[in-house]
Amino acid sequence: MIPRLVIAPAAQDVGECVAAMIVRAAQGAVSRRGRFLLALSGGQSPLAAYARLASGSGMPWERTHLFWSDERCVPPDHPDSNFGAANAALLSRVPIPPDQVHRIRGEEDPAAEARRYEALLRRVAGEDLPRLDVILLGLGEDGHTASLFPGSAALDERARLVVAVDAPSEGMHARITFTLPLIAAGRRVVFVVTGAGKARAVARVLEVQEATLPATQVAAASRALWVLDEEAARDLGDALRRAGCRAWARQTRPRV
């Protein structure tokens, strides 16, 4: 399968590109369905997009509902909280109604919270299998995405939409994560990946297409779009790099 990707010059360009995509998707969703359902991701890669959304215009915040594709089992003010990072970069700076910000309660019992969050998603979306308008995802150096790690039983889950997962290694936090069926149901799934530290993982997913990697499975099931900076794309072959750079040129071409 040929991946869909955009390769931007730098991380800041990735942020601007992703923010613009989100605004367009939000406006379209509100026009067609009256609201916009967006799942945010953790990590450093999406922070530039969050900052751009916070400083930009055109986003229908009063019609937007926010979710998280995964969360560490920590309180919201913990330095490792995905909610906390998004709150600092975005939520504290925009006029979104507080009752439309649906964080995963990482401080609660993980299994019970996963059940609560799944029920919440179904209730807000009004569907047994919610179709979120945009789901943002990152990529770990080991090929994980959301909190679906290589070898984890969560990767094989097909009935539940949100599950608790054990800490992936000693010294790390347990997690709560979307599962593959929920991600694959998204109207748009966007991987946002920046930095040279992710280059090898990007190549393993997009060039080699290693079937055992969670990100490979998620990308194939969801027909995801990848937005990379040049550092993250540096280990890709020439054909993929040319395709990604052409896609970036189309993104930035002036509209008349």
Tab-separated table of C-alpha atoms in Angstrom:
chain	number	residue	atom	x	y	z
A	1	MET	CA	0.000	0.000	0.000
A	2	ILE	CA	1.359	3.411	-0.989
A	3	PRO	CA	1.273	5.704	2.069
A	4	ARG	CA	-0.281	9.145	1.975
A	5	LEU	CA	2.262	11.630	3.246
A	6	VAL	CA	3.316	15.256	3.324
A	7	ILE	CA	6.936	16.185	4.042
A	8	ALA	CA	7.385	19.737	5.333
A	9	PRO	CA	10.753	21.479	5.719
A	10	ALA	CA	10.682	21.829	9.514
A	11	ALA	CA	8.649	21.073	12.630
A	12	GLN	CA	7.097	24.540	12.623
A	13	ASP	CA	5.863	23.964	9.074
A	14	VAL	CA	4.366	20.652	10.151
A	15	GLY	CA	2.488	22.475	12.895
A	16	GLU	CA	1.095	25.068	10.507
A	17	CYS	CA	0.086	22.391	8.001
A	18	VAL	CA	-1.694	20.242	10.587
A	19	ALA	CA	-3.422	23.241	12.161
A	20	ALA	CA	-4.727	24.344	8.761
A	21	MET	CA	-6.007	20.822	8.079
A	22	ILE	CA	-7.808	20.778	11.421
A	23	VAL	CA	-9.481	24.139	10.805
A	24	ARG	CA	-10.695	23.039	7.358
A	25	ALA	CA	-11.963	19.732	8.740
A	26	ALA	CA	-13.704	21.512	11.620
A	27	GLN	CA	-15.465	23.975	9.361
A	28	GLY	CA	-16.612	21.165	7.080
A	29	ALA	CA	-17.821	19.001	9.966
A	30	VAL	CA	-19.789	21.851	11.528
A	31	SER	CA	-21.343	22.691	8.169
A	32	ARG	CA	-22.398	19.083	7.551
A	33	ARG	CA	-23.074	17.706	11.033
A	34	GLY	CA	-23.236	20.704	13.360
A	35	ARG	CA	-20.158	19.859	15.427
A	36	PHE	CA	-16.521	18.763	15.234
A	37	LEU	CA	-15.076	15.786	17.136
A	38	LEU	CA	-11.276	15.915	17.480
A	39	ALA	CA	-8.936	13.511	19.285
A	40	LEU	CA	-5.595	14.978	20.351
A	41	SER	CA	-2.357	13.078	20.843
A	42	GLY	CA	0.524	13.407	23.264
A	43	GLY	CA	4.235	13.867	22.712
A	44	GLN	CA	6.270	16.758	21.360
A	45	SER	CA	5.376	16.467	17.669
A	46	PRO	CA	1.847	18.003	17.780
A	47	LEU	CA	2.718	20.911	20.080
A	48	ALA	CA	3.503	23.276	17.200
A	49	ALA	CA	0.082	22.525	15.719
A	50	TYR	CA	-1.574	23.214	19.071
A	51	ALA	CA	0.253	26.523	19.379
A	52	ARG	CA	-0.794	27.495	15.850
A	53	LEU	CA	-4.424	26.641	16.572
A	54	ALA	CA	-4.266	28.744	19.729
A	55	SER	CA	-2.951	31.795	17.878
A	56	GLY	CA	-4.944	31.382	14.657
A	57	SER	CA	-8.513	32.043	13.619
A	58	GLY	CA	-11.356	30.223	11.933
A	59	MET	CA	-11.710	27.398	14.446
A	60	PRO	CA	-15.349	26.857	15.596
A	61	TRP	CA	-14.456	26.208	19.222
A	62	GLU	CA	-18.052	26.551	20.419
A	63	ARG	CA	-18.955	23.517	18.265
A	64	THR	CA	-15.802	21.478	18.983
A	65	HIS	CA	-15.507	18.467	21.295
A	66	LEU	CA	-12.002	17.348	22.293
A	67	PHE	CA	-10.883	13.850	23.223
A	68	TRP	CA	-7.495	12.169	23.715
A	69	SER	CA	-6.287	9.096	21.836
A	70	ASP	CA	-4.355	7.986	24.915
A	71	GLU	CA	-3.250	9.124	28.336
A	72	ARG	CA	-0.775	8.113	30.994
A	73	CYS	CA	-2.236	7.073	34.328
A	74	VAL	CA	-1.216	10.259	36.110
A	75	PRO	CA	-3.115	13.303	37.442
A	76	PRO	CA	-3.819	16.133	34.956
A	77	ASP	CA	-1.198	18.396	36.540
A	78	HIS	CA	1.559	15.759	36.276
A	79	PRO	CA	4.436	16.666	33.905
A	80	ASP	CA	3.778	13.480	31.894
A	81	SER	CA	0.071	14.138	31.360
A	82	ASN	CA	-1.006	14.412	27.715
A	83	PHE	CA	-3.928	16.536	28.836
A	84	GLY	CA	-1.599	18.818	30.768
A	85	ALA	CA	0.611	19.412	27.730
A	86	ALA	CA	-2.371	20.195	25.510
A	87	ASN	CA	-3.898	22.398	28.182
A	88	ALA	CA	-0.757	24.529	28.408
A	89	ALA	CA	-0.253	24.812	24.645
A	90	LEU	CA	-3.864	25.114	23.528
A	91	LEU	CA	-6.846	24.734	25.827
A	92	SER	CA	-5.946	27.516	28.243
A	93	ARG	CA	-5.703	29.907	25.284
A	94	VAL	CA	-8.931	29.260	23.352
A	95	PRO	CA	-12.662	29.798	24.077
A	96	ILE	CA	-13.776	26.178	24.072
A	97	PRO	CA	-16.630	25.385	26.494
A	98	PRO	CA	-15.173	23.400	29.423
A	99	ASP	CA	-17.865	20.721	29.185
A	100	GLN	CA	-16.701	19.971	25.626
A	101	VAL	CA	-13.182	19.060	26.784
A	102	HIS	CA	-13.320	15.338	27.504
A	103	ARG	CA	-10.065	14.337	29.154
A	104	ILE	CA	-9.138	10.814	30.139
A	105	ARG	CA	-9.003	10.781	33.946
A	106	GLY	CA	-5.563	9.316	34.397
A	107	GLU	CA	-5.800	9.582	38.161
A	108	GLU	CA	-8.711	7.100	38.335
A	109	ASP	CA	-8.690	3.298	38.280
A	110	PRO	CA	-7.476	2.504	34.741
A	111	ALA	CA	-9.936	-0.267	33.856
A	112	ALA	CA	-12.926	1.630	35.219
A	113	GLU	CA	-11.824	4.815	33.486
A	114	ALA	CA	-11.434	3.015	30.154
A	115	ARG	CA	-15.039	1.810	30.445
A	116	ARG	CA	-16.259	5.287	31.388
A	117	TYR	CA	-14.413	6.918	28.505
A	118	GLU	CA	-15.737	4.417	25.980
A	119	ALA	CA	-19.288	5.104	27.160
A	120	LEU	CA	-18.622	8.850	26.995
A	121	LEU	CA	-17.389	8.604	23.411
A	122	ARG	CA	-20.492	6.690	22.380
A	123	ARG	CA	-22.782	9.130	24.148
A	124	VAL	CA	-21.223	12.282	22.701
A	125	ALA	CA	-20.901	10.851	19.196
A	126	GLY	CA	-24.352	9.284	19.293
A	127	GLU	CA	-23.017	6.111	17.673
A	128	ASP	CA	-22.106	2.646	18.903
A	129	LEU	CA	-18.870	2.935	16.903
A	130	PRO	CA	-18.016	6.648	17.071
A	131	ARG	CA	-16.625	8.246	13.910
A	132	LEU	CA	-14.427	11.044	15.178
A	133	ASP	CA	-13.777	13.705	12.554
A	134	VAL	CA	-10.007	13.882	13.103
A	135	ILE	CA	-7.760	11.632	15.182
A	136	LEU	CA	-4.205	12.844	15.694
A	137	LEU	CA	-1.544	10.236	16.396
A	138	GLY	CA	2.167	10.210	17.098
A	139	LEU	CA	4.851	7.598	16.574
A	140	GLY	CA	7.241	6.114	19.107
A	141	GLU	CA	10.772	5.017	18.305
A	142	ASP	CA	9.630	1.413	18.831
A	143	GLY	CA	6.789	1.790	16.326
A	144	HIS	CA	4.000	2.273	18.866
A	145	THR	CA	1.183	4.731	18.357
A	146	ALA	CA	-1.370	5.992	20.870
A	147	SER	CA	-0.548	3.506	23.649
A	148	LEU	CA	-0.623	0.469	21.388
A	149	PHE	CA	2.803	-1.081	21.938
A	150	PRO	CA	4.509	-3.940	20.078
A	151	GLY	CA	3.358	-7.260	21.500
A	152	SER	CA	0.570	-5.735	23.604
A	153	ALA	CA	-2.743	-7.574	23.848
A	154	ALA	CA	-4.441	-4.212	23.310
A	155	LEU	CA	-3.314	-4.331	19.698
A	156	ASP	CA	-5.538	-7.378	19.118
A	157	GLU	CA	-8.595	-5.927	20.862
A	158	ARG	CA	-11.626	-5.846	18.549
A	159	ALA	CA	-14.602	-5.510	20.925
A	160	ARG	CA	-13.628	-2.660	23.226
A	161	LEU	CA	-12.920	0.855	21.976
A	162	VAL	CA	-10.827	2.046	24.938
A	163	VAL	CA	-8.653	-0.149	27.149
A	164	ALA	CA	-6.179	0.104	30.001
A	165	VAL	CA	-2.660	-1.153	29.293
A	166	ASP	CA	0.190	-1.976	31.633
A	167	ALA	CA	3.304	0.167	31.743
A	168	PRO	CA	5.335	-0.725	28.625
A	169	SER	CA	8.564	-0.986	30.614
A	170	GLU	CA	9.925	-0.542	34.115
A	171	GLY	CA	9.765	3.021	35.363
A	172	MET	CA	7.012	4.050	32.933
A	173	HIS	CA	3.334	4.749	33.589
A	174	ALA	CA	0.376	2.508	32.839
A	175	ARG	CA	-1.813	3.913	30.073
A	176	ILE	CA	-5.358	4.187	28.735
A	177	THR	CA	-5.698	4.076	24.959
A	178	PHE	CA	-7.978	4.017	21.951
A	179	THR	CA	-8.005	0.615	20.249
A	180	LEU	CA	-7.685	-0.153	16.559
A	181	PRO	CA	-11.451	-0.329	15.803
A	182	LEU	CA	-12.036	3.180	17.160
A	183	ILE	CA	-9.037	4.650	15.349
A	184	ALA	CA	-9.925	2.932	12.078
A	185	ALA	CA	-13.442	4.380	12.266
A	186	GLY	CA	-12.115	7.954	12.271
A	187	ARG	CA	-13.035	10.100	9.288
A	188	ARG	CA	-9.448	11.392	9.132
A	189	VAL	CA	-6.461	9.861	10.915
A	190	VAL	CA	-3.308	11.979	10.867
A	191	PHE	CA	0.124	10.912	12.097
A	192	VAL	CA	2.174	13.946	13.138
A	193	VAL	CA	5.867	13.059	13.410
A	194	THR	CA	8.885	15.331	13.713
A	195	GLY	CA	12.562	15.007	14.553
A	196	ALA	CA	15.492	12.828	13.550
A	197	GLY	CA	14.880	10.530	16.509
A	198	LYS	CA	11.776	9.188	14.760
A	199	ALA	CA	13.381	8.707	11.326
A	200	ARG	CA	14.143	5.009	11.702
A	201	ALA	CA	10.648	4.216	12.978
A	202	VAL	CA	9.105	6.207	10.121
A	203	ALA	CA	11.086	4.171	7.591
A	204	ARG	CA	10.139	0.876	9.249
A	205	VAL	CA	6.452	1.791	9.016
A	206	LEU	CA	6.262	3.559	5.644
A	207	GLU	CA	9.142	2.105	3.623
A	208	VAL	CA	9.530	-1.430	4.975
A	209	GLN	CA	5.927	-1.643	6.212
A	210	GLU	CA	6.816	-4.016	9.056
A	211	ALA	CA	3.529	-5.744	9.769
A	212	THR	CA	4.291	-6.386	13.457
A	213	LEU	CA	4.566	-2.687	14.292
A	214	PRO	CA	1.418	-1.152	15.798
A	215	ALA	CA	1.740	2.001	13.695
A	216	THR	CA	1.895	-0.072	10.503
A	217	GLN	CA	-1.315	-1.864	11.438
A	218	VAL	CA	-3.093	1.335	12.434
A	219	ALA	CA	-1.989	3.168	9.295
A	220	ALA	CA	-3.173	0.355	7.035
A	221	ALA	CA	-6.546	0.023	8.772
A	222	SER	CA	-7.252	3.753	8.747
A	223	ARG	CA	-5.689	4.934	5.446
A	224	ALA	CA	-3.901	7.510	7.557
A	225	LEU	CA	-2.203	10.670	6.354
A	226	TRP	CA	1.362	11.236	7.554
A	227	VAL	CA	2.713	14.752	8.071
A	228	LEU	CA	6.478	14.692	8.643
A	229	ASP	CA	9.332	17.143	8.784
A	230	GLU	CA	12.450	16.513	6.725
A	231	GLU	CA	14.352	15.156	9.725
A	232	ALA	CA	11.719	12.510	10.427
A	233	ALA	CA	11.612	11.602	6.714
A	234	ARG	CA	15.361	11.373	6.163
A	235	ASP	CA	15.535	7.540	6.098
A	236	LEU	CA	12.773	7.169	3.506
A	237	GLY	CA	13.641	6.165	-0.040
A	238	ASP	CA	13.762	8.668	-2.871
A	239	ALA	CA	10.329	7.800	-4.262
A	240	LEU	CA	8.496	8.406	-0.988
A	241	ARG	CA	10.494	11.532	-0.268
A	242	ARG	CA	9.673	12.997	-3.681
A	243	ALA	CA	5.985	12.182	-3.237
A	244	GLY	CA	5.914	13.784	0.203
A	245	CYS	CA	7.688	16.922	-0.975
A	246	ARG	CA	5.315	17.258	-3.940
A	247	ALA	CA	2.386	17.001	-1.530
A	248	TRP	CA	3.920	19.784	0.564
A	249	ALA	CA	4.271	21.967	-2.536
A	250	ARG	CA	0.574	21.474	-3.278
A	251	GLN	CA	-0.292	22.382	0.312
A	252	THR	CA	1.589	25.684	0.061
A	253	ARG	CA	0.670	26.635	-3.519
A	254	PRO	CA	-1.170	29.983	-3.548
A	255	ARG	CA	-4.896	29.670	-4.166
A	256	VAL	CA	-6.485	31.987	-6.758
